[in-house]
Tab-separated table of C-alpha atoms in Angstrom:
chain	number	residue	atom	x	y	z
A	15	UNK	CA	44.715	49.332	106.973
A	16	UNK	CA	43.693	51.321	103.454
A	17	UNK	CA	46.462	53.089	101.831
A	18	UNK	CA	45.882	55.003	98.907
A	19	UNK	CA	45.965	53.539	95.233
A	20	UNK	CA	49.051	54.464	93.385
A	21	UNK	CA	47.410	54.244	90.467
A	22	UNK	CA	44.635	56.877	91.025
A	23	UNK	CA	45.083	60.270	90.691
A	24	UNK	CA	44.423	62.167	93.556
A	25	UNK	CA	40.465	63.991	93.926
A	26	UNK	CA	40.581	67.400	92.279
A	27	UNK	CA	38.790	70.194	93.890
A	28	UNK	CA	36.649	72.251	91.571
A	29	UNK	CA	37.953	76.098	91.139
A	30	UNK	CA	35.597	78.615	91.845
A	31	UNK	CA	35.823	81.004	88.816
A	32	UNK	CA	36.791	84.383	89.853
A	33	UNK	CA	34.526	87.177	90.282
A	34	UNK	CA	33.638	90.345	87.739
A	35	UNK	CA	36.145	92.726	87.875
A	36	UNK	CA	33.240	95.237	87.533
A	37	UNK	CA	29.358	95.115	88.782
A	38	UNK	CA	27.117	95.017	85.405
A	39	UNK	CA	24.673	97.029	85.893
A	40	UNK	CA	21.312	95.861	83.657
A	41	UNK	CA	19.305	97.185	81.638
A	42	UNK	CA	15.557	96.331	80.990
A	43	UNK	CA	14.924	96.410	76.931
A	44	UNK	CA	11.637	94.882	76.486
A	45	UNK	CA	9.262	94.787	79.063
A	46	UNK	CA	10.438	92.025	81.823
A	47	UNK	CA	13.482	91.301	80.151
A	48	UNK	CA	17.043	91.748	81.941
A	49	UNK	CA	20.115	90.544	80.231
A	50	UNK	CA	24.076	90.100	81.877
A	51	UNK	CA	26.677	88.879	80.230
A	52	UNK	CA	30.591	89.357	80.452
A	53	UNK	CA	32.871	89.708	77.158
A	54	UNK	CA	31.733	90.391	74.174
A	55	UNK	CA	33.362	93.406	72.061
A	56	UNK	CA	35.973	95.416	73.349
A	57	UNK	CA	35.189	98.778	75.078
A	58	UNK	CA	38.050	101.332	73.252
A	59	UNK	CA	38.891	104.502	74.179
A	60	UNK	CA	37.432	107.354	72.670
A	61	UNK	CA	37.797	110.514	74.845
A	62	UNK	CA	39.272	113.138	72.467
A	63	UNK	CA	37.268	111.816	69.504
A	64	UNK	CA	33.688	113.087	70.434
A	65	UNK	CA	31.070	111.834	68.264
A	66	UNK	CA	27.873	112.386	67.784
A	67	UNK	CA	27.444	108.770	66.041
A	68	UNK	CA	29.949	105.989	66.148
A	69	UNK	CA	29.955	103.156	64.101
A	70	UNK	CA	30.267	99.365	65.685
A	71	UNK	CA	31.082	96.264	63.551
A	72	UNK	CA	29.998	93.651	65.066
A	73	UNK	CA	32.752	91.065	63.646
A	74	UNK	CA	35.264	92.169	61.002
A	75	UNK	CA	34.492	92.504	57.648
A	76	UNK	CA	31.081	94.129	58.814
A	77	UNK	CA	31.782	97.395	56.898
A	78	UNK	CA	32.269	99.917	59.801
A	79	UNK	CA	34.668	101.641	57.861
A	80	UNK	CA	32.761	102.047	54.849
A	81	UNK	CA	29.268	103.492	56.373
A	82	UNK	CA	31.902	105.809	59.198
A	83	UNK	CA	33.141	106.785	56.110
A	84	UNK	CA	29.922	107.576	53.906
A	85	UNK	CA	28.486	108.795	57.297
A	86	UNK	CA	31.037	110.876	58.085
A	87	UNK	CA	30.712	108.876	61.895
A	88	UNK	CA	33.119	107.755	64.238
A	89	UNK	CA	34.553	104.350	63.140
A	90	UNK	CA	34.758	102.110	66.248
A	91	UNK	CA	36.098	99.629	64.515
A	92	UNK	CA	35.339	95.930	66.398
A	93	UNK	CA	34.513	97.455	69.491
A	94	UNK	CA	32.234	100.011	71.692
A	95	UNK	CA	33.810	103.561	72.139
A	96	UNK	CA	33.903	105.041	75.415
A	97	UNK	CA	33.147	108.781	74.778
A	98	UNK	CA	34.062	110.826	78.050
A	99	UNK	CA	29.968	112.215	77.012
A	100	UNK	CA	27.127	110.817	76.054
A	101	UNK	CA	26.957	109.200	72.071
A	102	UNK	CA	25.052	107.280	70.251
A	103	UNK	CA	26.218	103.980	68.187
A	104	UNK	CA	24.940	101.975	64.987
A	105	UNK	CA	26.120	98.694	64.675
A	106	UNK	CA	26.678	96.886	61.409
A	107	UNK	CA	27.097	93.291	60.355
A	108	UNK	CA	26.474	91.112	57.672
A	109	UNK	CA	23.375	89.521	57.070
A	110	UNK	CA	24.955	86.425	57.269
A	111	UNK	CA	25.158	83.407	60.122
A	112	UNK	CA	28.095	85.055	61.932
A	113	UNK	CA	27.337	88.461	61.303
A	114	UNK	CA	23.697	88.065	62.470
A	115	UNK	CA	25.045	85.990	65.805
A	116	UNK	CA	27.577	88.923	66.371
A	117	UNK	CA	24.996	91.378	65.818
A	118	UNK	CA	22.847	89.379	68.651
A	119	UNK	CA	26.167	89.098	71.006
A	120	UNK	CA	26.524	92.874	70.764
A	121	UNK	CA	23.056	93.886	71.153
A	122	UNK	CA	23.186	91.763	74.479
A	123	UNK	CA	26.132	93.374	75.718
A	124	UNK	CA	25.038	96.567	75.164
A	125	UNK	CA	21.798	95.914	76.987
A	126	UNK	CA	23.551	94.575	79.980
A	127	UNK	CA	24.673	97.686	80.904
A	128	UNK	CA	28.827	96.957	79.778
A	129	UNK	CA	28.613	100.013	76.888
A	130	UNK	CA	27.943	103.099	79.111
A	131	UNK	CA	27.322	106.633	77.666
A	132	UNK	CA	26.687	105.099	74.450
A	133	UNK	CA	22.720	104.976	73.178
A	134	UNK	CA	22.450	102.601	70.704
A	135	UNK	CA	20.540	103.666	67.293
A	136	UNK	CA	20.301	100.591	65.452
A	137	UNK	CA	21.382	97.787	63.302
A	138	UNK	CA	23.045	97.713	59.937
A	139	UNK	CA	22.462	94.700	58.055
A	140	UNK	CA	24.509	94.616	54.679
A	141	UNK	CA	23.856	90.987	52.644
A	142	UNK	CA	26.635	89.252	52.025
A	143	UNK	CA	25.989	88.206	48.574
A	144	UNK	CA	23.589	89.277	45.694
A	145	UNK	CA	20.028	87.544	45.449
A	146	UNK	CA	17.451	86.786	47.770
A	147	UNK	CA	18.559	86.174	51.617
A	148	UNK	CA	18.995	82.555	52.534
A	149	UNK	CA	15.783	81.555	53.816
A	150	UNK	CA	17.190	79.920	56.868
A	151	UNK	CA	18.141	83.361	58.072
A	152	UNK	CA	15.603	84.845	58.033
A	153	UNK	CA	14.191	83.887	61.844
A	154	UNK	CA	17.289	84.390	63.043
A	155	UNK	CA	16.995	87.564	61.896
A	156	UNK	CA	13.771	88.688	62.790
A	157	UNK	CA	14.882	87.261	66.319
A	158	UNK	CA	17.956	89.318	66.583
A	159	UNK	CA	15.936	92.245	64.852
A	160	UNK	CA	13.938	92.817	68.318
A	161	UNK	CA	17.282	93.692	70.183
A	162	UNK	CA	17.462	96.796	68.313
A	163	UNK	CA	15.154	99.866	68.048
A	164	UNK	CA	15.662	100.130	64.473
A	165	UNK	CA	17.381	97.848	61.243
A	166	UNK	CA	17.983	99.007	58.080
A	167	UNK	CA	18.674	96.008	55.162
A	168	UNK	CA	20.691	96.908	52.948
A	169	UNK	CA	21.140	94.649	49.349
A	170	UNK	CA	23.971	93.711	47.867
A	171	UNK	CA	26.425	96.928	46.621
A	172	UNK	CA	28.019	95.243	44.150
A	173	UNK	CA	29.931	98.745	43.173
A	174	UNK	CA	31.463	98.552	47.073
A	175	UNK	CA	33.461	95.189	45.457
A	176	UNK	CA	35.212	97.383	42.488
A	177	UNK	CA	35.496	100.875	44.509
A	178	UNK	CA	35.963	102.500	47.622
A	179	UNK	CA	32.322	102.744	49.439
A	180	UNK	CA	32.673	106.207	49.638
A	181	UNK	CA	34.055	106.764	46.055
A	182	UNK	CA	31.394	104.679	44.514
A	183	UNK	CA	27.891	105.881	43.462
A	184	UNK	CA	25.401	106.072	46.107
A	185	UNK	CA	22.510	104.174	45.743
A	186	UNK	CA	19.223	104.720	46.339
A	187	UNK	CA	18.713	102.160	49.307
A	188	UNK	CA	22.348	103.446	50.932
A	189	UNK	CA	21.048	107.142	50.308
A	190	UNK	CA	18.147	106.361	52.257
A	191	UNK	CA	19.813	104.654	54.998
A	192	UNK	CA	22.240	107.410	55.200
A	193	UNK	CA	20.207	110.330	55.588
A	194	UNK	CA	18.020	108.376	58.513
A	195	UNK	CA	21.507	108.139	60.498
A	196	UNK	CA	22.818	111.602	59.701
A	197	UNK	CA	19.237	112.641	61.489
A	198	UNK	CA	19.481	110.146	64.619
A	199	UNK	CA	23.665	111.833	64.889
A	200	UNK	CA	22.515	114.859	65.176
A	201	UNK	CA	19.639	114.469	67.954
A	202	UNK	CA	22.703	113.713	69.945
């Protein structure tokens, strides 16, 4: 006669995770490639704040505020709007380790289908410090650079530390970068 060990903990049964609240639809990006995810940014609410261009920081500190600002673009904040229309969205990040693996984690949500009505018009990438980039970012970067259909670099603005972005003088680079977006708002 076996009785059971009072020692031993009885066997735990695995729990199933539950499903998706939602079917993810995906989309294909490059040629063969599908991508599905859940989480990432937050989807916000944006119905009665219709945009032509919205602004998406990938992780905080990004400077979403600053280029919705110098834009004159919908500021998303940390998150993806959903416009009651159709939009487009930027997103920007440092050019940094965790602003370049946000930058990848939002690219991949977007392109699983999660961000609906929202066309996404490319990357900001703002260094973190003045100089050179690290040179161990630079893969990563031209890795996560494929996700999007266009990335601007942007140098260090090391006016943006003393002033307001959009008080500060404009520089050449953010002039640049600035008129390209005003152009991809308006083919909205």
């Amino acid at each position: 006669m076996s009785e059971a060990n009072p020692w031993a903990s009885p066997p735990v049964m695995p729990v199933q995770s539950p499903a998706p609240e939602r079917p993810v639809r995906a989309r294909v990006w490059k040629p063969g490639a599908q991508v599905s995810m859940t989480g990432g940014l937050p989807i916000v609410s944006a119905s009665g704040q219709e945009c032509p261009l919205w602004v998406v920081a990938a992780h905080g500190g990004a400077g979403a505020t600053s280029w919705a600002r110098l834009l004159g673009a919908g500021d998303a904040g940390v998150g993806w709007p959903d416009p009651s229309g159709f939009t487009r969205a930027v997103v920007v990040a440092r050019n940094s380790f965790v602003g370049l693996r946000a930058a990848q984690s939002a690219a991949i949500q977007w392109a699983s289908g999660q961000v609906e009505r929202v066309e996404l018009a490319g990357l900001v990438l703002s260094a973190d410090a003045p100089g050179r980039p690290v040179k161990e970012l630079v893969e990563l970067r031209k890795r996560i650079e494929g996700a999007f259909p266009r990335v601007w670099l942007v140098s260090f603005q090391a006016a943006w530390r003393v002033q307001l972005a959009w008080e500060a003088p404009v520089s050449r680079e953010v002039r640049k970068v600035l008129k390209d977006l005003s152009v991809i708002g308006k083919e909205v």
